[in-house]
């Protein structure tokens, strides 16, 4: 358990006392890390602070509307805050200069390693954006349309449009508050849920054609090889939704997506129903995450990666 945990009020005060603030997102950034970072950026700017957002990867174009100011050495950071980042490794190599010295982490991963000096984490929340809403309110910042859109993006993307089991009444209440403050819910859902890139469709075609079933069809597995990813010229954002496919099949309790990074590195994403624990499966191979969605990375052959994750799945299904 994290022993350097602090309250929302303390986190808010710490941010109000700071200046020249660098906000860090996790690598392969998603709507939650970027939305939470953008919201914090706008709240801090409204409080007269100098701040900017840094990420190991280039921010995908579909997030341009958030209007994130990217850090380009425009100031010397005096305070570093990571949002939605469970482990300093997830900051990525290019953030190495900051990763050992993160002052505050605002997160919602039960697996948070406590790497930051202070951690404000609620592992029960479906999105870091839900916690960030409370932090921004505690900072006394007005929820303007920019903050509302940013937080709504985080809420919506991390809850799969308020559908995942982690969604609570409180999540909807925060969502409703954001709508009152001008969040453009239809614009955001069109962007993230009602349209897919052609590259995504190409990858889905391939994934569906090569899907395999295991353990009386309770596990479905797809592999995205480097060959197909290169052929399609897929960006990380084109791959986002694919890991939801195997688990969406009737009767499947564990959906596995193996993505090849290079000859011997494979990223494995695990999605489960309530009949299996994704986090435990991923932890078996040194990864982590949430109960229904988790991931890990293995260094071996494709066959080795498959066998290793299937062993963990088998154990989980026997529990
Ligand atoms: Mn998140």
Tab-separated table of C-alpha atoms and ligand atoms in Angstrom:
chain	number	residue	atom	x	y	z
A	1	UNK	CA	0.000	0.000	0.000
A	2	UNK	CA	1.098	3.548	-0.665
A	3	UNK	CA	2.344	5.227	2.518
A	4	UNK	CA	3.014	8.674	1.073
A	5	UNK	CA	-0.623	9.199	0.196
A	6	UNK	CA	-2.167	12.644	0.635
A	7	UNK	CA	-5.704	13.996	0.494
A	8	UNK	CA	-7.276	15.872	-2.415
A	9	UNK	CA	-7.164	19.086	-0.347
A	10	UNK	CA	-3.446	18.664	0.356
A	11	UNK	CA	-2.717	17.927	-3.298
A	12	UNK	CA	-4.664	21.035	-4.329
A	13	UNK	CA	-2.811	23.196	-1.795
A	14	UNK	CA	0.547	21.817	-2.922
A	15	UNK	CA	-0.270	22.813	-6.519
A	16	UNK	CA	-1.431	26.287	-5.421
A	17	UNK	CA	1.835	26.772	-3.513
A	18	UNK	CA	3.944	25.763	-6.520
A	19	UNK	CA	4.918	27.489	-9.759
A	20	UNK	CA	6.746	26.568	-12.979
A	21	UNK	CA	4.913	23.299	-12.938
A	22	UNK	CA	5.640	20.447	-15.319
A	23	UNK	CA	2.716	18.059	-15.865
A	24	UNK	CA	3.695	14.558	-17.006
A	25	UNK	CA	1.507	12.062	-18.899
A	26	UNK	CA	2.163	8.364	-19.419
A	27	UNK	CA	3.673	7.095	-22.669
A	28	UNK	CA	1.236	5.980	-25.398
A	29	UNK	CA	-1.026	8.691	-23.983
A	30	UNK	CA	-4.771	8.079	-23.780
A	31	UNK	CA	-7.770	10.334	-23.201
A	32	UNK	CA	-7.527	10.054	-19.432
A	33	UNK	CA	-3.893	11.030	-18.972
A	34	UNK	CA	-4.185	13.823	-21.588
A	35	UNK	CA	-7.594	15.039	-20.444
A	36	UNK	CA	-6.504	15.135	-16.798
A	37	UNK	CA	-3.266	16.904	-17.726
A	38	UNK	CA	-5.099	19.459	-19.874
A	39	UNK	CA	-7.628	20.168	-17.114
A	40	UNK	CA	-4.858	20.684	-14.566
A	41	UNK	CA	-2.982	22.906	-17.018
A	42	UNK	CA	-6.027	25.164	-17.499
A	43	UNK	CA	-6.736	25.295	-13.758
A	44	UNK	CA	-3.130	26.212	-12.965
A	45	UNK	CA	-3.038	28.874	-15.688
A	46	UNK	CA	-6.264	30.348	-14.308
A	47	UNK	CA	-4.441	30.594	-10.974
A	48	UNK	CA	-1.644	32.545	-12.676
A	49	UNK	CA	0.840	29.669	-12.760
A	50	UNK	CA	3.418	28.915	-15.403
A	51	UNK	CA	2.979	25.298	-16.524
A	52	UNK	CA	3.090	22.945	-19.502
A	53	UNK	CA	2.563	19.283	-20.320
A	54	UNK	CA	5.228	16.741	-21.299
A	55	UNK	CA	4.830	13.259	-22.740
A	56	UNK	CA	7.281	10.684	-24.059
A	57	UNK	CA	5.213	10.268	-27.236
A	58	UNK	CA	3.835	12.833	-29.639
A	59	UNK	CA	0.251	13.634	-28.679
A	60	UNK	CA	-2.052	12.061	-31.310
A	61	UNK	CA	-3.869	14.570	-33.521
A	62	UNK	CA	-7.321	13.515	-32.318
A	63	UNK	CA	-6.500	15.199	-28.993
A	64	UNK	CA	-5.587	18.532	-30.629
A	65	UNK	CA	-8.902	20.039	-29.525
A	66	UNK	CA	-7.726	19.831	-25.891
A	67	UNK	CA	-5.299	22.651	-26.679
A	68	UNK	CA	-2.489	21.210	-24.596
A	69	UNK	CA	0.584	23.429	-24.298
A	70	UNK	CA	3.513	21.074	-24.756
A	71	UNK	CA	6.639	21.629	-22.662
A	72	UNK	CA	9.534	22.827	-24.785
A	73	UNK	CA	11.933	24.139	-22.136
A	74	UNK	CA	9.973	27.402	-21.868
A	75	UNK	CA	10.726	27.391	-18.101
A	76	UNK	CA	12.790	25.484	-15.572
A	77	UNK	CA	10.461	23.073	-13.777
A	78	UNK	CA	10.241	23.619	-10.025
A	79	UNK	CA	7.415	21.197	-9.399
A	80	UNK	CA	6.664	17.994	-11.300
A	81	UNK	CA	3.228	16.357	-11.221
A	82	UNK	CA	2.367	13.076	-12.963
A	83	UNK	CA	-1.247	12.304	-13.861
A	84	UNK	CA	-2.716	8.838	-14.474
A	85	UNK	CA	0.799	7.334	-14.252
A	86	UNK	CA	0.909	4.184	-12.083
A	87	UNK	CA	4.627	3.510	-12.410
A	88	UNK	CA	7.579	5.775	-13.248
A	89	UNK	CA	8.535	3.330	-16.035
A	90	UNK	CA	5.333	4.376	-17.810
A	91	UNK	CA	6.672	7.911	-18.186
A	92	UNK	CA	8.982	6.624	-20.932
A	93	UNK	CA	12.727	6.914	-21.511
A	94	UNK	CA	12.713	10.526	-22.678
A	95	UNK	CA	11.245	11.599	-19.320
A	96	UNK	CA	14.127	9.999	-17.391
A	97	UNK	CA	15.340	13.433	-16.275
A	98	UNK	CA	12.115	13.891	-14.269
A	99	UNK	CA	10.922	10.390	-13.447
A	100	UNK	CA	13.107	9.956	-10.349
A	101	UNK	CA	11.995	13.294	-8.979
A	102	UNK	CA	8.220	13.502	-9.332
A	103	UNK	CA	6.783	15.695	-6.555
A	104	UNK	CA	3.148	14.678	-6.850
A	105	UNK	CA	1.229	11.911	-8.576
A	106	UNK	CA	-2.531	12.115	-9.125
A	107	UNK	CA	-3.776	8.684	-10.136
A	108	UNK	CA	-6.474	6.017	-9.999
A	109	UNK	CA	-4.476	2.797	-10.440
A	110	UNK	CA	-4.611	0.405	-7.459
A	111	UNK	CA	-1.181	-0.789	-8.659
A	112	UNK	CA	0.411	2.687	-8.216
A	113	UNK	CA	3.964	2.024	-7.058
A	114	UNK	CA	4.211	5.153	-4.885
A	115	UNK	CA	7.243	6.419	-6.877
A	116	UNK	CA	6.336	10.090	-6.382
A	117	UNK	CA	7.168	12.102	-3.259
A	118	UNK	CA	3.437	12.497	-2.622
A	119	UNK	CA	0.633	10.431	-4.080
A	120	UNK	CA	-3.030	11.361	-4.338
A	121	UNK	CA	-4.564	8.131	-5.598
A	122	UNK	CA	-8.026	6.600	-5.417
A	123	UNK	CA	-7.913	3.114	-6.883
A	124	UNK	CA	-11.688	2.813	-6.870
A	125	UNK	CA	-12.231	5.547	-9.421
A	126	UNK	CA	-12.727	4.622	-13.094
A	127	UNK	CA	-10.676	7.557	-14.376
A	128	UNK	CA	-7.959	9.873	-13.136
A	129	UNK	CA	-10.168	12.611	-14.573
A	130	UNK	CA	-12.763	11.955	-11.867
A	131	UNK	CA	-10.121	12.571	-9.196
A	132	UNK	CA	-8.769	15.550	-11.126
A	133	UNK	CA	-12.243	17.092	-11.064
A	134	UNK	CA	-12.107	17.066	-7.254
A	135	UNK	CA	-8.563	18.450	-7.252
A	136	UNK	CA	-9.506	21.309	-9.602
A	137	UNK	CA	-12.568	22.111	-7.466
A	138	UNK	CA	-10.418	22.024	-4.318
A	139	UNK	CA	-8.009	24.446	-6.017
A	140	UNK	CA	-10.891	26.870	-6.272
A	141	UNK	CA	-10.597	26.995	-10.062
A	142	UNK	CA	-13.719	27.668	-12.077
A	143	UNK	CA	-14.661	24.746	-14.351
A	144	UNK	CA	-14.641	26.546	-17.692
A	145	UNK	CA	-15.468	24.908	-21.016
A	146	UNK	CA	-11.836	23.888	-21.599
A	147	UNK	CA	-11.578	22.123	-18.244
A	148	UNK	CA	-15.013	20.580	-18.735
A	149	UNK	CA	-14.109	19.176	-22.176
A	150	UNK	CA	-10.754	17.908	-20.928
A	151	UNK	CA	-12.170	16.086	-17.910
A	152	UNK	CA	-15.131	14.764	-19.882
A	153	UNK	CA	-12.714	13.277	-22.412
A	154	UNK	CA	-10.880	11.485	-19.607
A	155	UNK	CA	-14.080	10.228	-18.008
A	156	UNK	CA	-15.583	9.065	-21.268
A	157	UNK	CA	-12.524	7.297	-22.651
A	158	UNK	CA	-11.542	5.504	-19.422
A	159	UNK	CA	-15.100	4.333	-18.733
A	160	UNK	CA	-15.840	3.291	-22.346
A	161	UNK	CA	-18.673	5.835	-22.528
A	162	UNK	CA	-19.716	5.254	-18.893
A	163	UNK	CA	-20.164	1.522	-19.589
A	164	UNK	CA	-17.354	-0.155	-17.645
A	165	UNK	CA	-18.086	-1.747	-14.264
A	166	UNK	CA	-15.946	0.840	-12.472
A	167	UNK	CA	-18.485	3.559	-13.413
A	168	UNK	CA	-20.472	4.723	-10.385
A	169	UNK	CA	-23.258	7.164	-9.635
A	170	UNK	CA	-20.559	9.635	-8.621
A	171	UNK	CA	-18.969	9.295	-12.078
A	172	UNK	CA	-22.271	10.313	-13.670
A	173	UNK	CA	-22.675	13.172	-11.199
A	174	UNK	CA	-19.232	14.506	-12.148
A	175	UNK	CA	-20.143	13.973	-15.820
A	176	UNK	CA	-23.365	15.914	-15.334
A	177	UNK	CA	-21.503	18.769	-13.622
A	178	UNK	CA	-19.111	18.909	-16.572
A	179	UNK	CA	-22.042	19.067	-19.003
A	180	UNK	CA	-23.474	21.970	-16.984
A	181	UNK	CA	-20.106	23.674	-17.385
A	182	UNK	CA	-20.268	23.311	-21.161
A	183	UNK	CA	-18.619	19.978	-21.979
A	184	UNK	CA	-19.419	19.103	-25.611
A	185	UNK	CA	-20.345	15.469	-25.061
A	186	UNK	CA	-21.511	14.740	-28.596
A	187	UNK	CA	-18.389	16.228	-30.160
A	188	UNK	CA	-16.217	14.133	-27.827
A	189	UNK	CA	-18.122	10.869	-28.295
A	190	UNK	CA	-18.192	11.302	-32.103
A	191	UNK	CA	-14.464	11.762	-32.008
A	192	UNK	CA	-13.613	8.811	-29.787
A	193	UNK	CA	-16.430	6.304	-30.129
A	194	UNK	CA	-18.457	6.868	-33.267
A	195	UNK	CA	-15.634	6.926	-35.773
A	196	UNK	CA	-12.602	4.749	-36.390
A	197	UNK	CA	-9.607	5.253	-38.637
A	198	UNK	CA	-9.237	3.183	-41.812
A	199	UNK	CA	-6.034	1.839	-40.297
A	200	UNK	CA	-7.984	0.587	-37.292
A	201	UNK	CA	-10.417	-1.221	-39.594
A	202	UNK	CA	-7.495	-2.822	-41.482
A	203	UNK	CA	-6.042	-4.038	-38.183
A	204	UNK	CA	-9.441	-5.323	-37.040
A	205	UNK	CA	-9.846	-7.299	-40.261
A	206	UNK	CA	-6.489	-8.926	-39.675
A	207	UNK	CA	-7.126	-9.504	-35.977
A	208	UNK	CA	-10.495	-11.160	-36.552
A	209	UNK	CA	-9.097	-13.416	-39.280
A	210	UNK	CA	-6.289	-14.684	-37.085
A	211	UNK	CA	-8.094	-14.917	-33.738
A	212	UNK	CA	-7.641	-18.119	-31.739
A	213	UNK	CA	-9.709	-19.615	-28.919
A	214	UNK	CA	-8.466	-21.502	-25.865
A	215	UNK	CA	-9.825	-23.198	-22.754
A	216	UNK	CA	-13.264	-24.183	-24.067
A	217	UNK	CA	-13.508	-20.830	-25.857
A	218	UNK	CA	-13.332	-18.924	-22.567
A	219	UNK	CA	-10.214	-17.156	-23.833
A	220	UNK	CA	-9.833	-15.447	-27.204
A	221	UNK	CA	-6.436	-14.255	-28.391
A	222	UNK	CA	-5.359	-11.974	-31.182
A	223	UNK	CA	-1.850	-11.110	-32.323
A	224	UNK	CA	-0.797	-7.931	-34.073
A	225	UNK	CA	2.606	-8.668	-35.560
A	226	UNK	CA	5.100	-5.962	-36.403
A	227	UNK	CA	4.650	-6.928	-40.062
A	228	UNK	CA	0.966	-6.028	-40.089
A	229	UNK	CA	1.475	-2.917	-37.938
A	230	UNK	CA	4.186	-1.700	-40.333
A	231	UNK	CA	2.136	-2.635	-43.401
A	232	UNK	CA	-0.831	-0.603	-42.149
A	233	UNK	CA	1.524	2.109	-40.792
A	234	UNK	CA	-0.483	2.027	-37.588
A	235	UNK	CA	-0.064	4.713	-34.942
A	236	UNK	CA	-0.646	3.769	-31.285
A	237	UNK	CA	-4.006	5.550	-31.473
A	238	UNK	CA	-5.094	3.213	-34.312
A	239	UNK	CA	-4.586	0.233	-32.007
A	240	UNK	CA	-6.445	1.623	-28.971
A	241	UNK	CA	-9.830	-0.075	-29.328
A	242	UNK	CA	-8.610	-3.401	-30.719
A	243	UNK	CA	-7.869	-4.976	-27.352
A	244	UNK	CA	-11.593	-4.752	-26.517
A	245	UNK	CA	-12.528	-7.076	-29.396
A	246	UNK	CA	-11.629	-10.574	-28.116
A	247	UNK	CA	-13.316	-9.983	-24.751
A	248	UNK	CA	-16.478	-8.741	-26.454
A	249	UNK	CA	-17.242	-12.219	-27.803
A	250	UNK	CA	-20.072	-14.064	-26.067
A	251	UNK	CA	-18.737	-16.625	-23.589
A	252	UNK	CA	-15.204	-15.225	-23.584
A	253	UNK	CA	-14.009	-14.304	-20.075
A	254	UNK	CA	-10.449	-13.367	-20.990
A	255	UNK	CA	-9.516	-11.427	-24.117
A	256	UNK	CA	-5.810	-11.260	-24.930
A	257	UNK	CA	-4.156	-8.973	-27.446
A	258	UNK	CA	-0.468	-9.512	-28.128
A	259	UNK	CA	1.250	-6.670	-29.950
A	260	UNK	CA	4.749	-7.095	-31.284
A	261	UNK	CA	7.036	-4.142	-30.564
A	262	UNK	CA	10.226	-5.596	-32.091
A	263	UNK	CA	11.747	-9.039	-32.772
A	264	UNK	CA	11.620	-10.097	-29.137
A	265	UNK	CA	9.391	-7.623	-27.275
A	266	UNK	CA	5.646	-8.148	-26.963
A	267	UNK	CA	3.060	-5.980	-25.267
A	268	UNK	CA	0.151	-7.991	-23.931
A	269	UNK	CA	-3.186	-6.489	-23.048
A	270	UNK	CA	-5.652	-8.417	-20.901
A	271	UNK	CA	-9.388	-7.710	-20.731
A	272	UNK	CA	-11.712	-9.800	-18.571
A	273	UNK	CA	-15.289	-10.226	-17.427
A	274	UNK	CA	-16.128	-10.446	-13.725
A	275	UNK	CA	-15.210	-14.161	-13.902
A	276	UNK	CA	-11.461	-13.460	-14.124
A	277	UNK	CA	-9.049	-10.892	-12.733
A	278	UNK	CA	-7.057	-9.096	-15.445
A	279	UNK	CA	-4.692	-7.491	-12.968
A	280	UNK	CA	-3.691	-10.857	-11.467
A	281	UNK	CA	-3.107	-12.335	-14.922
A	282	UNK	CA	-0.877	-9.415	-15.934
A	283	UNK	CA	0.945	-9.412	-12.602
A	284	UNK	CA	1.940	-13.034	-13.275
A	285	UNK	CA	4.189	-11.639	-16.021
A	286	UNK	CA	5.359	-8.564	-14.146
A	287	UNK	CA	2.634	-6.199	-15.332
A	288	UNK	CA	-0.412	-4.696	-13.656
A	289	UNK	CA	-3.508	-2.582	-14.054
A	290	UNK	CA	-7.153	-2.818	-13.160
A	291	UNK	CA	-9.422	-5.809	-12.356
A	292	UNK	CA	-10.962	-5.857	-15.835
A	293	UNK	CA	-8.181	-4.274	-17.889
A	294	UNK	CA	-4.472	-4.782	-17.404
A	295	UNK	CA	-1.273	-5.287	-19.341
A	296	UNK	CA	2.314	-6.479	-19.336
A	297	UNK	CA	5.355	-6.614	-21.552
A	298	UNK	CA	7.452	-9.727	-22.174
A	299	UNK	CA	10.781	-10.258	-23.864
A	300	UNK	CA	10.862	-13.603	-25.722
A	301	UNK	CA	9.599	-15.172	-28.938
A	302	UNK	CA	5.989	-14.854	-30.077
A	303	UNK	CA	5.377	-18.494	-29.162
A	304	UNK	CA	6.984	-17.864	-25.768
A	305	UNK	CA	4.767	-14.826	-25.169
A	306	UNK	CA	1.649	-16.776	-26.151
A	307	UNK	CA	2.511	-19.733	-23.943
A	308	UNK	CA	3.420	-17.546	-20.982
A	309	UNK	CA	0.209	-15.525	-21.025
A	310	UNK	CA	-1.944	-18.606	-21.684
A	311	UNK	CA	-0.461	-20.267	-18.589
A	312	UNK	CA	-1.500	-17.243	-16.525
A	313	UNK	CA	-4.958	-17.254	-18.110
A	314	UNK	CA	-5.400	-20.953	-17.366
A	315	UNK	CA	-4.482	-20.386	-13.715
A	316	UNK	CA	-6.912	-17.475	-13.502
A	317	UNK	CA	-9.760	-19.456	-15.063
A	318	UNK	CA	-9.186	-22.300	-12.586
A	319	UNK	CA	-9.363	-19.973	-9.563
B	1	LIG	MN1	-6.695	6.296	-16.497
